[in-house]
Short mmCIF file of C-alpha atoms in Angstrom, two decimals:
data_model
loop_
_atom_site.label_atom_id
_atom_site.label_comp_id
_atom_site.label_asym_id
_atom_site.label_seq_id
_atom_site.Cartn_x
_atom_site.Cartn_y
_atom_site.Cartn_z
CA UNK A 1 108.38 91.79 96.01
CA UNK A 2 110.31 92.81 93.02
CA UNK A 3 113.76 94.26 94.48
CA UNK A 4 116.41 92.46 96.69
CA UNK A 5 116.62 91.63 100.26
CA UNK A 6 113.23 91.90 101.97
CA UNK A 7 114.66 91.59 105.38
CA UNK A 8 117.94 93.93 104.82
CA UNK A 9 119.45 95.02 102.11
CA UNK A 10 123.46 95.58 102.84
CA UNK A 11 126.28 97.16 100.81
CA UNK A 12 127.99 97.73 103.51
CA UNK A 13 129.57 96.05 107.02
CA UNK A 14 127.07 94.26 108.68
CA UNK A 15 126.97 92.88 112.18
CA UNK A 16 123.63 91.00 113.73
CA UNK A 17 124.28 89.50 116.32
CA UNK A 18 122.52 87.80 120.08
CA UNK A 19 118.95 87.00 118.77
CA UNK A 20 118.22 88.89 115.50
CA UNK A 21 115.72 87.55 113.66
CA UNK A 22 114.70 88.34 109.97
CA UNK A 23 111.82 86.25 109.37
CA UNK A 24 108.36 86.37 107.16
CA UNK A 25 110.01 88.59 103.92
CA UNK A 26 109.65 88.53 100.71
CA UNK A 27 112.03 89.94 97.73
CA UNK A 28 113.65 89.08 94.36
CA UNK A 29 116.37 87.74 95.65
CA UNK A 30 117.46 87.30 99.14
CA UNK A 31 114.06 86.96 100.74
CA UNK A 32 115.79 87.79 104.20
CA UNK A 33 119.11 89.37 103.80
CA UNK A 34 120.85 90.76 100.27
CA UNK A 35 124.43 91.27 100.79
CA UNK A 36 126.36 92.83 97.60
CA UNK A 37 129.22 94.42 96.73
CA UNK A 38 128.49 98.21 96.55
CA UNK A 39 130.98 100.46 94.54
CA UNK A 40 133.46 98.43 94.25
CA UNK A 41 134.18 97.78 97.95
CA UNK A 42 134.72 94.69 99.34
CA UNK A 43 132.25 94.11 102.61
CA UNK A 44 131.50 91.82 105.13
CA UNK A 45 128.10 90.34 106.87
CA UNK A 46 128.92 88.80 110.28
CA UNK A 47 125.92 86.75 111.67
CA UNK A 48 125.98 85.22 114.87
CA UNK A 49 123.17 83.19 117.31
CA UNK A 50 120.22 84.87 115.19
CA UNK A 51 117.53 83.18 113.22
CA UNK A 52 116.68 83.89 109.53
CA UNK A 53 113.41 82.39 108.81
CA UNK A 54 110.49 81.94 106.86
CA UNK A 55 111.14 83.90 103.80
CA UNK A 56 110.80 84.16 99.98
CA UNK A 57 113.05 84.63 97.12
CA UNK A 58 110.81 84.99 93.39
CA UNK A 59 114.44 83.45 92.12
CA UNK A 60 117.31 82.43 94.55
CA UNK A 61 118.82 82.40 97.93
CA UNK A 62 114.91 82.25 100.09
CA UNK A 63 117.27 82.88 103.56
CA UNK A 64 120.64 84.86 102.46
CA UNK A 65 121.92 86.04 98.89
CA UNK A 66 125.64 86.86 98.93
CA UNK A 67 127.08 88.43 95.75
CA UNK A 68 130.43 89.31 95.09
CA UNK A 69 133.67 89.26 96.85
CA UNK A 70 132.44 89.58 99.96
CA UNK A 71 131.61 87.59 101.96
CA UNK A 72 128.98 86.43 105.06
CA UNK A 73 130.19 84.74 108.02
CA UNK A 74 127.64 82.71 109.92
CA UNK A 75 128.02 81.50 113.56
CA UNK A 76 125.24 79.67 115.44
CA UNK A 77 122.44 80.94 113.09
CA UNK A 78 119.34 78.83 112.38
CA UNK A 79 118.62 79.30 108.95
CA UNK A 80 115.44 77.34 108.05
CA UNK A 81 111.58 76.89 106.36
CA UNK A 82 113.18 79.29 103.56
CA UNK A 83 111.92 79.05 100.03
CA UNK A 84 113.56 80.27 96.28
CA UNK A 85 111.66 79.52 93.58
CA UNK A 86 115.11 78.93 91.81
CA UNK A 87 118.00 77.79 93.55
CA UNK A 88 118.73 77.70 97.15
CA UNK A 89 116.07 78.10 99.86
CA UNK A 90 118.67 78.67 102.31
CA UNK A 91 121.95 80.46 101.48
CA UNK A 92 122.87 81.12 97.99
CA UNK A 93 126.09 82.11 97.38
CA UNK A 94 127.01 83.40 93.87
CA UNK A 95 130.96 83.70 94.14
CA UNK A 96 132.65 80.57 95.28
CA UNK A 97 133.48 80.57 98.72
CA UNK A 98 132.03 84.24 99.73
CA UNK A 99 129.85 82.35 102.62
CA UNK A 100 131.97 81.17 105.76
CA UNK A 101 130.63 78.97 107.66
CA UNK A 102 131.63 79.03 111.22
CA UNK A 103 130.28 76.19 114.14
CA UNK A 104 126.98 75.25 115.37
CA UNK A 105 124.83 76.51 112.38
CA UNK A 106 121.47 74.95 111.79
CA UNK A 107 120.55 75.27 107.81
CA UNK A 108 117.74 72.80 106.85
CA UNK A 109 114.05 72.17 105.99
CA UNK A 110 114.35 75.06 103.22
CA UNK A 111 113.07 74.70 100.09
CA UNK A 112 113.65 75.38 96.29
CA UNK A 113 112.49 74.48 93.17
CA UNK A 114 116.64 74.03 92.49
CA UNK A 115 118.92 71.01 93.26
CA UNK A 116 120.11 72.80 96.38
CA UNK A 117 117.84 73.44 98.84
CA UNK A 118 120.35 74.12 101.93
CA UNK A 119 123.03 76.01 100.44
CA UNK A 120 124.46 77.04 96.63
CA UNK A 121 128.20 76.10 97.41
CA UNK A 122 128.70 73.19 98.15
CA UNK A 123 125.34 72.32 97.24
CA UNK A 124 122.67 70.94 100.11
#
C-alpha cells in the first residue's frame, strides 16, 4: 500500500497486450500500473485491448501513473471504476503529453477526490 504501482511496476519497455487485465490493486501511486523513467532512460508502455480496473492510488493516477519522458500508449483499453484519493482516478500523467492516446479507448466512471477524474492531461 505504501510504494508505487500495485499492478506493475515498469522502468523499462512494456508491452500488454490481447486481454491483460490489472485489476483489484492497491499502491501509492499508480494503483494498477507505475511507469517511470529509470536511470535516465527514456521508456515506453504500449497497452492494447486489455482492461485496467478497479484499483487504488493513496494519492494519484487510481488506473495508470506515467512519470517522466516517457511515455504510455493506449489502444482499445478499458480503463474504468479506478479511484486516487488525489488527482486522477484514471490516467495521471505528470509530464505533458507522455500518455498517447490511440482509438477506441474506454476511460470513465473513475473516481478522485481531484478535478480530473478521467485523465490528468487534458483533464476529464
Amino acid at each position: 500500500h505504501g510504494g508505487q504501482g500495485g499492478g506493475v511496476w515498469t522502468g523499462w519497455a512494456m508491452t500488454a497486450i490481447q486481454g491483460s487485465k490489472f485489476t483489484d490493486n492497491t499502491a501509492a501511486c499508480g494503483g494498477g500500473i507505475y511507469n517511470v523513467t529509470y536511470n535516465g532512460e527514456t521508456y515506453t508502455a504500449d497497452l492494447a485491448n486489455s482492461i485496467v480496473s478497479g484499483n487504488t492510488a493513496l494519492r494519484d493516477g487510481g488506473g495508470i501513473w506515467t512519470y517522466g519522458p516517457g511515455s504510455v500508449t493506449l489502444y482499445g483499453m478499458g480503463i474504468f471504476k479506478n479511484h486516487a484519493n488525489r488527482h486522477s482516478g484514471g490516467v495521471w500523467d505528470d509530464e505533458l503529453g507522455s500518455v498517447l492516446l490511440g482509438v477506441g479507448n474506454r476511460i470513465l466512471d473513475n473516481t478522485s477526490s481531484g478535478n480530473c477524474k478521467n485523465l490528468a492531461f487534458p483533464c476529464k
